[in-house]
């Protein structure tokens, strides 16, 4: 641990945080699942609970050593062991990186994962795949925690792919349901294309870093020795983001495809992040991923997996900050995704799909905040991490609340619910809290983190992006209160809704805990914990931001009330007036159909078919020709080996005569 004297238990054994869910994954998957359904859920949940306790202890120990508000919160490597050795400076270690943003993600992942595990004990109690479900949940939790604590790009990439594999298993959990199988394949394939960009960007960064290694090593070596982790390696985040290395990176004038080599690497890495965080145009997998069980939606697609892309950009933020072009890509793609997804969410009737598009929109908020930040004006960096933190709680609450409603009324369609506030009082109150939080109503968590993002865009003079984010704040309040009013107010619209009842305690207790976190998380002084460079000063609520933001949110709530409470025919008349525009938005701008057309009509027809023909007729044909020639020659040669003396004598005489005739003709 270097300069850290007498580290606590959690700091010394931080590797246990990802290790415990992995051990549980093996135990439940190999031994308990076939034997005991009940104990599979209990052991899996207790394992994540143990990791959560260790994560909170680790946070306490770290910030006791380096108090909030300190100018420097160092990156510690309390555990690292060699895994792969290519050369002396190309060694990959498996380890644990402890710093403010990894601690933040550890708290988020373990807290939400534990509550989802607990909720799933009740939600999945009657499912035939109960033990398999908890096995997959443990695998996902381990993969995400391994990604969070990765001290280098290689470990992150391996865990990144494990997260993708886990999501494939969980989205396609109902493997006998064609739509779930299709959704799991779609998610896997789309994110694999994006991950290719991440891989190429990682290779470029490594190659450039390798060329600079000997030049910068004398300046950075002592720092690494001070805080643990041994001699710095080219793959390490601490190497890639060190100021000395960044200066050397900035001095590179190499151009590739018209871009600086560092800009190209950053954009390619962002492609991987955009795929995992479902940024436009790689967003198409996330809404379909709602085919998995609802707890999966809460864990993977609300609070953890999809924020991995945001975390990757934040982890490599100093590299991105060297390239203004790369940050502009992050900012404008995030802003467009934020608006695009919010507009679609207004028209959707499936409650889980509304929440999925809401997640897309909120991820756009986080990405644009990172994009408008810089090393000189880092507020957006803090705001993005703050919103990641608060969003995890209220979005997980929204998904789990939706799961309780679906569990009670057996439908995802909000138009088939209604009147649930009296029949499901706990779910109603907690869902309302989450809806107010995501709408940005004071004093709930979303109010504080969303306003930080608005302030970062305005402070960075990104006025167009500020206008977009302000407009989306109103849209968010509208579509969220739309599903709230349709689900909980009015009269029950179906027999199932009429006889709905509150979820069991094992399901509503996580809702209450998440509701509490959604109320208090905004009061965390995030700028003192998460910052780049000098800690930011907090000056209270900026009414120039909070006033308009709250105003548009209240306006959105009022419009939802006007259209969906009382006379619902108002909404019908409005959709009829919008005509074709409404249909286009409801069909998600036909982006999926465009992808299908491109893949089936162009790629499959004009690229895949010729390649398949070449493979069948040229490659396979060549192999088949060799086989035919061998078989035919063998069939002909078999006449030479008959086992009959008369045949051999005939061939001997014929050969002798042929030889004599040949010699005679040659002599003449």
XYZ file of C-alpha atoms in Angstrom:
668
model
C 0.000 0.000 0.000
C 3.015 2.290 -0.134
C 2.363 5.574 1.693
C -0.895 4.373 3.250
C -0.066 3.410 6.823
C -2.184 0.790 8.591
C -4.865 0.324 5.927
C -8.155 -1.076 7.176
C -9.578 -4.512 6.451
C -11.703 -3.426 3.490
C -8.801 -1.602 1.853
C -6.458 -4.560 2.270
C -9.032 -7.068 1.074
C -10.881 -4.984 -1.505
C -10.511 -7.869 -3.966
C -13.173 -9.717 -1.960
C -15.860 -7.305 -3.223
C -15.929 -8.856 -6.728
C -14.660 -12.246 -5.548
C -17.577 -13.058 -3.227
C -20.279 -12.883 -5.963
C -18.027 -14.990 -8.206
C -17.654 -17.670 -5.536
C -21.416 -17.556 -5.024
C -21.927 -17.890 -8.785
C -19.919 -21.128 -8.772
C -21.552 -22.421 -5.589
C -25.131 -21.691 -6.671
C -24.628 -22.706 -10.292
C -22.795 -25.968 -9.693
C -24.145 -27.218 -6.379
C -27.171 -25.437 -4.903
C -29.244 -24.846 -8.040
C -29.817 -28.545 -8.794
C -30.473 -29.361 -5.128
C -32.264 -26.508 -3.358
C -34.313 -23.793 -5.032
C -34.797 -21.814 -1.817
C -31.148 -21.743 -0.805
C -30.038 -20.675 -4.272
C -31.757 -17.312 -3.830
C -30.716 -16.910 -0.202
C -27.019 -17.648 -0.769
C -26.840 -15.482 -3.911
C -28.479 -12.568 -2.078
C -26.297 -12.907 1.036
C -23.160 -12.942 -1.136
C -24.067 -9.604 -2.721
C -25.015 -8.243 0.707
C -21.517 -9.134 1.972
C -19.966 -7.318 -1.005
C -22.176 -4.305 -0.295
C -21.053 -4.151 3.356
C -17.416 -4.343 2.258
C -17.990 -1.604 -0.340
C -19.447 0.781 2.237
C -16.601 -0.051 4.631
C -14.084 0.592 1.861
C -15.654 3.990 1.156
C -15.442 4.893 4.853
C -11.793 3.836 5.121
C -10.717 5.616 1.931
C -12.379 8.923 2.747
C -11.069 8.705 6.309
C -7.555 8.582 4.868
C -8.288 11.244 2.236
C -11.158 13.412 3.527
C -13.837 14.872 1.231
C -12.812 18.219 -0.178
C -9.133 17.286 -0.404
C -7.421 18.572 -3.499
C -6.056 15.126 -4.284
C -7.789 11.776 -3.918
C -5.094 9.319 -5.046
C -5.679 6.096 -6.925
C -4.674 3.142 -4.763
C -3.911 -0.371 -5.969
C -4.205 -2.511 -2.826
C -4.137 -5.748 -4.816
C -2.458 -6.645 -8.115
C -1.011 -9.866 -9.468
C 0.557 -10.634 -12.815
C -1.735 -12.329 -15.321
C -0.203 -11.996 -18.799
C 3.379 -11.105 -19.748
C 4.212 -10.044 -23.274
C 7.321 -7.973 -22.562
C 8.724 -6.264 -19.494
C 6.601 -3.177 -20.163
C 3.648 -5.081 -21.610
C 2.462 -6.964 -18.579
C -1.209 -7.277 -17.683
C -2.160 -7.485 -14.035
C -5.404 -8.521 -12.420
C -6.047 -6.126 -9.596
C -8.229 -3.645 -7.788
C -8.124 0.103 -8.365
C -9.557 2.182 -5.540
C -10.350 5.830 -6.191
C -13.445 8.049 -5.837
C -15.248 7.004 -9.027
C -14.574 3.288 -8.545
C -15.871 3.593 -4.968
C -18.968 5.414 -6.227
C -19.722 2.641 -8.723
C -19.028 -0.055 -6.124
C -21.635 1.504 -3.849
C -24.173 1.845 -6.666
C -23.695 -1.649 -8.101
C -23.687 -3.533 -4.801
C -26.613 -1.578 -3.318
C -28.885 -1.918 -6.343
C -27.802 -5.493 -6.982
C -28.549 -6.531 -3.405
C -31.999 -4.948 -3.486
C -32.745 -6.555 -6.859
C -31.618 -9.951 -5.532
C -33.887 -9.509 -2.494
C -36.810 -8.398 -4.665
C -36.275 -11.354 -7.013
C -36.755 -13.863 -4.192
C -40.437 -12.911 -4.270
C -40.802 -11.949 -7.930
C -39.281 -15.177 -9.295
C -40.619 -17.512 -6.599
C -42.901 -19.434 -8.974
C -40.486 -19.521 -11.911
C -39.053 -22.850 -13.022
C -35.669 -21.231 -13.675
C -35.355 -19.749 -10.169
C -31.885 -21.155 -9.418
C -30.603 -20.401 -12.919
C -31.811 -16.808 -12.585
C -29.813 -16.200 -9.396
C -26.770 -17.872 -10.945
C -26.889 -15.389 -13.808
C -27.466 -12.458 -11.440
C -24.358 -13.382 -9.450
C -22.313 -13.710 -12.644
C -23.487 -10.298 -13.808
C -22.710 -8.672 -10.455
C -19.200 -10.158 -10.449
C -18.601 -9.006 -14.034
C -19.731 -5.458 -13.334
C -17.687 -5.208 -10.136
C -14.625 -6.573 -11.939
C -15.108 -3.880 -14.592
C -15.435 -1.139 -11.990
C -12.253 -2.006 -10.073
C -10.155 -2.773 -13.175
C -6.780 -0.987 -12.931
C -6.058 -1.425 -16.637
C -7.736 -1.569 -20.026
C -7.321 -5.318 -20.496
C -9.086 -6.323 -17.275
C -11.819 -3.804 -18.040
C -12.257 -5.191 -21.550
C -12.492 -8.791 -20.334
C -15.077 -7.868 -17.688
C -16.780 -5.617 -20.269
C -17.353 -8.697 -22.439
C -18.440 -10.754 -19.423
C -21.063 -8.098 -18.698
C -22.249 -8.484 -22.300
C -22.417 -12.264 -21.947
C -24.327 -11.946 -18.662
C -26.831 -9.569 -20.219
C -27.299 -12.007 -23.101
C -28.150 -14.767 -20.631
C -30.510 -12.598 -18.586
C -32.315 -10.911 -21.483
C -32.852 -14.322 -23.070
C -33.744 -15.934 -19.745
C -37.109 -17.085 -21.141
C -35.369 -19.032 -23.896
C -38.604 -20.695 -25.049
C -40.038 -17.260 -25.899
C -39.002 -16.219 -29.451
C -39.123 -12.477 -28.715
C -36.768 -12.901 -25.728
C -34.311 -14.954 -27.788
C -34.387 -12.351 -30.565
C -33.867 -9.527 -28.046
C -30.874 -11.258 -26.437
C -29.242 -11.838 -29.821
C -29.928 -8.251 -30.849
C -28.326 -6.879 -27.679
C -25.314 -9.151 -28.028
C -24.692 -8.428 -31.721
C -25.140 -4.641 -31.520
C -22.844 -4.292 -28.523
C -20.245 -6.582 -30.179
C -20.012 -4.230 -33.140
C -19.507 -1.343 -30.737
C -16.931 -3.291 -28.727
C -14.823 -3.662 -31.859
C -14.381 0.108 -31.760
C -13.368 -0.089 -28.099
C -10.833 -2.818 -28.901
C -9.236 -0.894 -31.788
C -9.120 2.308 -29.721
C -7.514 0.393 -26.865
C -4.866 -1.021 -29.212
C -4.068 2.445 -30.595
C -3.693 3.887 -27.090
C -1.456 0.984 -26.107
C 0.749 1.300 -29.196
C 1.200 5.053 -28.709
C 1.803 4.584 -24.979
C 4.367 1.856 -25.677
C 6.308 4.214 -27.922
C 6.423 6.838 -25.162
C 7.042 4.479 -22.248
C 10.789 4.790 -21.826
C 10.585 8.562 -22.301
C 8.127 9.147 -19.436
C 9.012 6.324 -17.031
C 11.556 8.273 -14.919
C 8.952 10.962 -14.162
C 6.044 8.697 -13.244
C 7.671 5.655 -11.651
C 8.027 7.066 -8.100
C 4.336 8.030 -7.960
C 3.284 4.477 -8.698
C 5.650 3.100 -6.087
C 4.208 5.510 -3.525
C 0.596 4.401 -3.829
C 1.048 0.750 -4.737
C 0.659 -1.240 -7.919
C 4.375 -1.655 -8.724
C 6.118 -0.367 -11.847
C 3.617 1.325 -14.185
C 2.532 -0.611 -17.248
C 1.331 0.645 -20.619
C -2.179 -0.785 -20.126
C -2.708 0.862 -16.716
C -5.222 3.696 -16.374
C -2.828 5.425 -13.998
C -0.220 5.437 -16.784
C -2.581 6.534 -19.557
C -4.052 9.405 -17.517
C -0.861 10.639 -15.843
C -0.145 14.339 -16.643
C 3.358 13.562 -17.919
C 2.045 10.888 -20.263
C -0.761 13.172 -21.416
C 1.749 15.877 -22.322
C 3.667 13.340 -24.362
C 0.402 12.211 -25.991
C -0.439 15.814 -26.846
C 2.934 16.226 -28.565
C 2.111 13.438 -31.025
C 1.410 14.841 -34.481
C 0.548 11.543 -36.163
C -2.523 11.741 -38.394
C -4.750 8.843 -39.397
C -7.876 9.194 -41.556
C -7.582 12.953 -41.199
C -7.695 12.834 -37.394
C -5.027 13.096 -34.760
C -4.077 9.652 -33.490
C -5.286 10.440 -29.966
C -8.585 11.873 -31.229
C -9.182 8.757 -33.311
C -8.402 6.487 -30.354
C -10.747 8.447 -28.064
C -13.602 8.359 -30.597
C -13.159 4.606 -31.110
C -13.189 4.007 -27.366
C -16.337 6.132 -27.213
C -17.965 3.875 -29.825
C -17.632 1.019 -27.336
C -19.022 3.210 -24.572
C -21.893 4.338 -26.813
C -22.807 0.727 -27.548
C -22.909 -0.281 -23.901
C -24.765 2.888 -22.876
C -27.085 2.642 -25.901
C -26.336 6.022 -27.457
C -27.864 6.808 -30.859
C -27.599 5.062 -33.324
C -26.561 2.040 -31.229
C -29.633 2.391 -29.000
C -31.828 -0.181 -30.729
C -31.016 -3.081 -28.411
C -32.091 -1.498 -25.120
C -35.897 -1.217 -25.572
C -36.105 -4.825 -26.806
C -34.031 -5.953 -23.827
C -37.147 -5.455 -21.692
C -38.097 -9.014 -22.740
C -36.110 -10.296 -19.771
C -37.630 -10.535 -16.265
C -38.366 -7.117 -14.747
C -35.652 -7.381 -12.037
C -33.178 -7.790 -14.909
C -34.385 -4.505 -16.361
C -33.845 -2.824 -13.006
C -30.356 -4.221 -12.517
C -28.821 -4.277 -15.980
C -30.671 -1.653 -17.955
C -31.308 0.983 -15.323
C -28.549 1.113 -12.758
C -25.447 -0.810 -13.724
C -24.620 -2.252 -17.142
C -25.739 0.714 -19.222
C -23.736 3.153 -17.105
C -20.569 1.186 -17.885
C -20.127 3.338 -20.984
C -20.425 6.516 -18.927
C -17.919 5.089 -16.461
C -15.455 4.262 -19.258
C -15.526 7.830 -20.588
C -15.129 9.159 -17.032
C -12.246 6.765 -16.328
C -10.394 7.950 -19.456
C -11.647 11.531 -19.199
C -8.144 13.109 -19.145
C -7.458 11.379 -22.479
C -10.757 12.636 -23.933
C -10.044 16.122 -22.586
C -6.896 16.301 -24.741
C -9.124 16.110 -27.808
C -11.771 18.774 -28.152
C -13.200 16.905 -31.133
C -13.768 13.714 -29.146
C -15.512 15.614 -26.350
C -17.737 17.393 -28.876
C -18.769 14.003 -30.265
C -19.620 12.837 -26.752
C -21.571 16.021 -26.010
C -23.666 16.241 -29.167
C -24.410 12.529 -29.486
C -25.476 12.544 -25.832
C -27.698 15.603 -26.344
C -29.350 14.123 -29.429
C -29.948 10.777 -27.696
C -31.386 12.618 -24.695
C -33.977 14.393 -26.869
C -34.625 11.550 -29.307
C -35.416 8.983 -26.594
C -37.600 11.383 -24.580
C -39.750 12.156 -27.626
C -40.310 8.438 -28.277
C -41.126 7.751 -24.612
C -44.102 10.122 -24.849
C -45.874 7.749 -27.263
C -45.157 4.302 -25.778
C -47.816 2.276 -23.946
C -45.691 -0.563 -22.560
C -44.589 0.645 -19.120
C -41.206 -1.097 -19.346
C -40.512 0.396 -22.762
C -41.341 3.874 -21.494
C -38.813 3.325 -18.716
C -36.302 1.935 -21.224
C -36.488 5.059 -23.381
C -36.342 7.116 -20.217
C -33.070 5.346 -19.377
C -31.738 6.194 -22.837
C -32.633 9.834 -22.271
C -31.014 9.974 -18.837
C -27.862 8.284 -20.141
C -27.771 11.017 -22.764
C -27.814 13.535 -19.898
C -24.767 11.860 -18.334
C -22.835 11.639 -21.585
C -23.491 15.239 -22.603
C -22.370 16.390 -19.165
C -19.035 14.644 -19.692
C -18.841 16.103 -23.187
C -19.244 19.703 -22.052
C -16.642 19.314 -19.302
C -12.934 20.050 -19.579
C -9.928 19.991 -17.291
C -10.314 23.749 -16.880
C -14.088 23.593 -16.258
C -14.736 20.118 -14.776
C -18.264 20.673 -13.402
C -19.773 18.421 -16.081
C -17.579 15.527 -14.933
C -18.883 15.804 -11.376
C -22.454 16.361 -12.610
C -22.357 13.221 -14.775
C -21.173 11.066 -11.868
C -23.719 12.708 -9.568
C -26.566 11.942 -11.963
C -25.286 8.394 -12.436
C -25.485 8.001 -8.656
C -28.970 9.442 -8.151
C -30.450 7.950 -11.332
C -29.446 4.445 -10.258
C -31.770 4.605 -7.254
C -34.890 6.188 -8.687
C -34.687 4.286 -11.992
C -34.229 0.960 -10.204
C -37.224 1.935 -8.058
C -39.286 2.701 -11.157
C -38.485 -0.658 -12.732
C -39.099 -2.628 -9.562
C -42.341 -0.709 -8.972
C -43.381 -1.501 -12.546
C -42.514 -5.124 -11.861
C -44.804 -5.164 -8.820
C -47.608 -3.706 -10.931
C -47.068 -6.207 -13.750
C -46.923 -9.000 -11.175
C -50.342 -7.875 -9.910
C -52.210 -7.102 -13.154
C -50.385 -9.428 -15.601
C -49.948 -6.802 -18.304
C -47.353 -4.233 -19.348
C -49.870 -1.947 -21.037
C -50.593 1.174 -18.974
C -54.001 1.514 -20.659
C -54.987 -1.826 -19.072
C -54.155 -0.769 -15.505
C -55.776 2.146 -13.642
C -56.956 2.588 -10.068
C -53.890 0.933 -8.503
C -53.185 3.645 -5.924
C -55.821 2.248 -3.548
C -55.022 -1.407 -4.183
C -51.218 -1.098 -4.040
C -50.543 1.790 -1.618
C -46.847 1.057 -0.954
C -46.077 0.628 -4.646
C -48.054 3.797 -5.389
C -46.193 6.002 -2.906
C -42.750 4.693 -3.816
C -43.438 4.931 -7.560
C -44.664 8.508 -7.081
C -41.475 9.402 -5.226
C -39.372 7.984 -8.071
C -41.506 9.795 -10.657
C -41.058 13.108 -8.847
C -37.329 12.432 -8.500
C -36.754 11.777 -12.201
C -38.895 14.810 -13.014
C -36.485 16.978 -11.028
C -38.807 18.144 -8.243
C -37.192 19.540 -5.096
C -36.040 18.121 -2.662
C -35.691 14.736 -4.357
C -32.425 13.432 -5.791
C -33.046 14.132 -9.463
C -33.539 17.840 -8.791
C -29.944 18.304 -7.630
C -28.111 16.141 -10.162
C -30.149 17.317 -13.165
C -29.559 20.966 -12.240
C -25.829 20.311 -11.976
C -25.910 19.057 -15.572
C -27.873 22.119 -16.698
C -25.384 24.367 -14.904
C -22.435 22.605 -16.556
C -23.877 23.121 -20.051
C -24.657 26.781 -19.393
C -21.302 27.375 -17.715
C -19.512 25.860 -20.697
C -21.448 28.154 -23.090
C -23.180 25.236 -24.807
C -26.422 27.150 -25.201
C -28.052 24.805 -27.730
C -27.368 21.800 -25.513
C -28.687 23.742 -22.514
C -31.935 24.439 -24.382
C -32.240 20.757 -25.324
C -31.677 19.558 -21.767
C -34.168 22.065 -20.395
C -36.804 20.972 -22.923
C -36.129 17.302 -22.156
C -36.655 18.023 -18.458
C -40.226 19.044 -19.289
C -40.736 16.037 -21.572
C -39.459 13.726 -18.835
C -41.982 15.046 -16.332
C -44.742 14.695 -18.946
C -44.155 11.101 -20.007
C -43.387 9.879 -16.487
C -46.571 11.383 -15.034
C -48.433 10.065 -18.071
C -47.702 6.473 -17.035
C -48.224 7.369 -13.361
C -51.714 8.797 -13.945
C -52.748 6.015 -16.326
C -51.566 3.303 -13.936
C -52.620 4.594 -10.528
C -55.490 7.026 -11.110
C -58.948 6.604 -12.565
C -60.854 3.348 -12.510
C -59.541 -0.152 -13.009
C -59.695 -0.941 -16.711
C -59.451 -4.743 -16.552
C -60.536 -7.558 -14.267
C -56.947 -8.142 -13.159
C -56.537 -4.476 -12.244
C -59.805 -4.614 -10.289
C -58.495 -7.476 -8.132
C -54.868 -6.315 -7.856
C -53.172 -6.473 -4.455
C -49.959 -5.253 -2.885
C -46.740 -7.176 -3.505
C -45.315 -9.345 -0.681
C -42.937 -7.769 1.830
C -39.830 -9.248 0.197
C -40.739 -7.180 -2.881
C -41.961 -3.915 -1.328
C -39.135 -3.596 1.234
C -36.584 -2.911 -1.577
C -39.036 -0.352 -2.973
C -39.132 1.487 0.349
C -35.327 1.443 0.679
C -34.871 2.769 -2.854
C -37.517 5.434 -2.218
C -35.563 6.567 0.830
C -32.346 6.717 -1.205
C -34.155 8.654 -3.942
C -35.130 11.254 -1.345
C -31.743 11.717 0.332
C -29.142 10.953 -2.367
C -29.336 14.488 -3.737
C -28.016 15.922 -0.484
C -24.670 14.134 -0.843
C -22.020 16.851 -1.442
C -20.802 15.035 -4.544
C -18.379 17.770 -5.609
C -16.305 17.090 -2.486
C -16.035 13.388 -3.288
C -15.912 13.289 -7.095
C -13.859 15.853 -8.964
C -10.892 16.248 -11.277
C -8.213 18.506 -9.943
C -9.221 20.944 -7.263
C -12.468 20.226 -5.413
C -15.375 22.352 -6.615
C -16.980 24.809 -4.250
C -20.691 24.451 -3.579
C -22.694 27.692 -3.506
C -26.175 26.324 -2.855
C -29.065 26.172 -5.295
C -28.663 28.344 -8.382
C -32.155 29.780 -8.874
C -31.262 30.902 -12.397
C -31.112 27.184 -13.229
C -33.510 25.696 -10.691
C -36.336 28.128 -11.443
C -36.727 27.419 -15.175
C -35.983 23.701 -14.702
C -38.658 23.338 -12.039
C -41.040 25.448 -14.094
C -40.814 23.209 -17.173
C -41.168 20.116 -14.952
C -44.339 21.485 -13.353
C -45.616 22.402 -16.813
C -44.988 18.827 -17.963
C -46.860 17.433 -14.955
C -49.740 19.812 -15.586
C -49.988 18.750 -19.225
C -49.993 15.083 -18.210
C -52.824 15.846 -15.771
C -54.765 17.694 -18.452
C -54.534 14.878 -20.999
C -54.749 11.752 -18.841
C -56.807 12.534 -15.731
C -60.533 12.857 -16.139
C -61.369 13.290 -19.819
C -58.892 10.926 -21.551
C -60.483 11.722 -24.909
C -58.285 14.833 -24.993
C -55.264 12.615 -25.556
C -57.078 10.711 -28.310
C -58.006 13.924 -30.096
C -54.438 15.196 -29.861
C -52.990 12.003 -31.342
C -55.496 12.166 -34.180
C -54.524 15.757 -34.940
C -50.845 14.818 -35.017
C -51.676 12.051 -37.490
C -48.641 10.704 -39.348
C -46.125 12.448 -37.075
C -47.505 10.622 -34.024
C -47.355 7.291 -35.859
C -43.749 7.863 -36.922
C -42.706 8.714 -33.362
C -44.642 5.765 -31.901
C -42.840 3.436 -34.319
C -39.528 4.867 -33.030
C -38.880 6.731 -36.285
C -38.665 3.334 -38.004
C -35.002 3.056 -37.037
C -35.348 -0.694 -36.452
C -36.939 -1.113 -39.864
C -34.071 0.831 -41.451
C -31.566 -1.476 -39.746
C -33.503 -4.528 -40.952
C -33.622 -3.164 -44.493
C -29.888 -2.442 -44.511
C -28.970 -5.830 -43.059
C -31.428 -8.034 -44.983
C -31.767 -6.228 -48.300
C -28.270 -4.786 -48.682
C -25.721 -6.532 -46.466
C -27.230 -10.040 -46.698
C -28.204 -9.750 -50.386
C -25.233 -7.910 -51.898
C -22.424 -8.800 -49.489
C -23.263 -11.960 -47.551
C -24.736 -13.910 -50.497
C -21.719 -13.369 -52.816
C -19.400 -14.306 -49.954
C -21.507 -17.406 -49.262
C -21.444 -18.321 -52.995
C -17.659 -17.900 -53.093
C -17.327 -20.024 -49.956
C -19.573 -22.809 -51.287
C -18.358 -22.901 -54.875
C -14.742 -21.752 -54.770
C -13.456 -22.634 -51.301
C -15.607 -25.699 -50.679
C -15.550 -26.491 -54.428
C -11.763 -26.556 -54.435
C -11.695 -28.865 -51.435
C -14.382 -31.068 -53.010
C -12.411 -31.179 -56.287
C -9.309 -32.416 -54.509
C -11.438 -35.043 -52.780
C -13.055 -36.101 -56.082
C -9.684 -36.372 -57.807
C -8.305 -38.472 -54.976
C -11.377 -40.715 -54.974
C -11.388 -41.093 -58.769
C -7.661 -41.800 -59.025
C -8.018 -44.346 -56.250
C -10.935 -45.980 -58.044
C -8.837 -46.252 -61.220
C -5.701 -47.457 -59.470
C -7.567 -50.241 -57.733
C -7.588 -52.114 -61.052
C -3.804 -52.433 -60.725
C -4.137 -54.357 -57.444
C -6.506 -57.268 -58.130
C -4.626 -60.128 -56.472
C -4.803 -62.179 -59.696
C -1.494 -63.508 -61.165
C -2.959 -63.485 -64.660
C -3.653 -59.730 -64.431
C -0.137 -58.979 -63.181
C 1.326 -61.115 -66.035
C -0.809 -59.230 -68.554
C 0.388 -55.835 -67.246
C 3.998 -57.132 -67.241
C 3.820 -58.264 -70.871
C 2.002 -55.061 -71.922
C 4.552 -52.906 -70.115
C 7.453 -54.778 -71.614
C 6.039 -54.435 -75.117
C 5.428 -50.690 -74.547
C 9.026 -50.238 -73.351
C 10.446 -52.126 -76.328
C 8.312 -50.124 -78.770
C 9.396 -46.866 -77.120
C 13.109 -47.798 -77.348
C 12.751 -48.980 -80.937
C 11.064 -45.733 -82.013
C 13.706 -43.706 -80.170
C 16.590 -45.553 -81.882
C 15.066 -45.100 -85.314
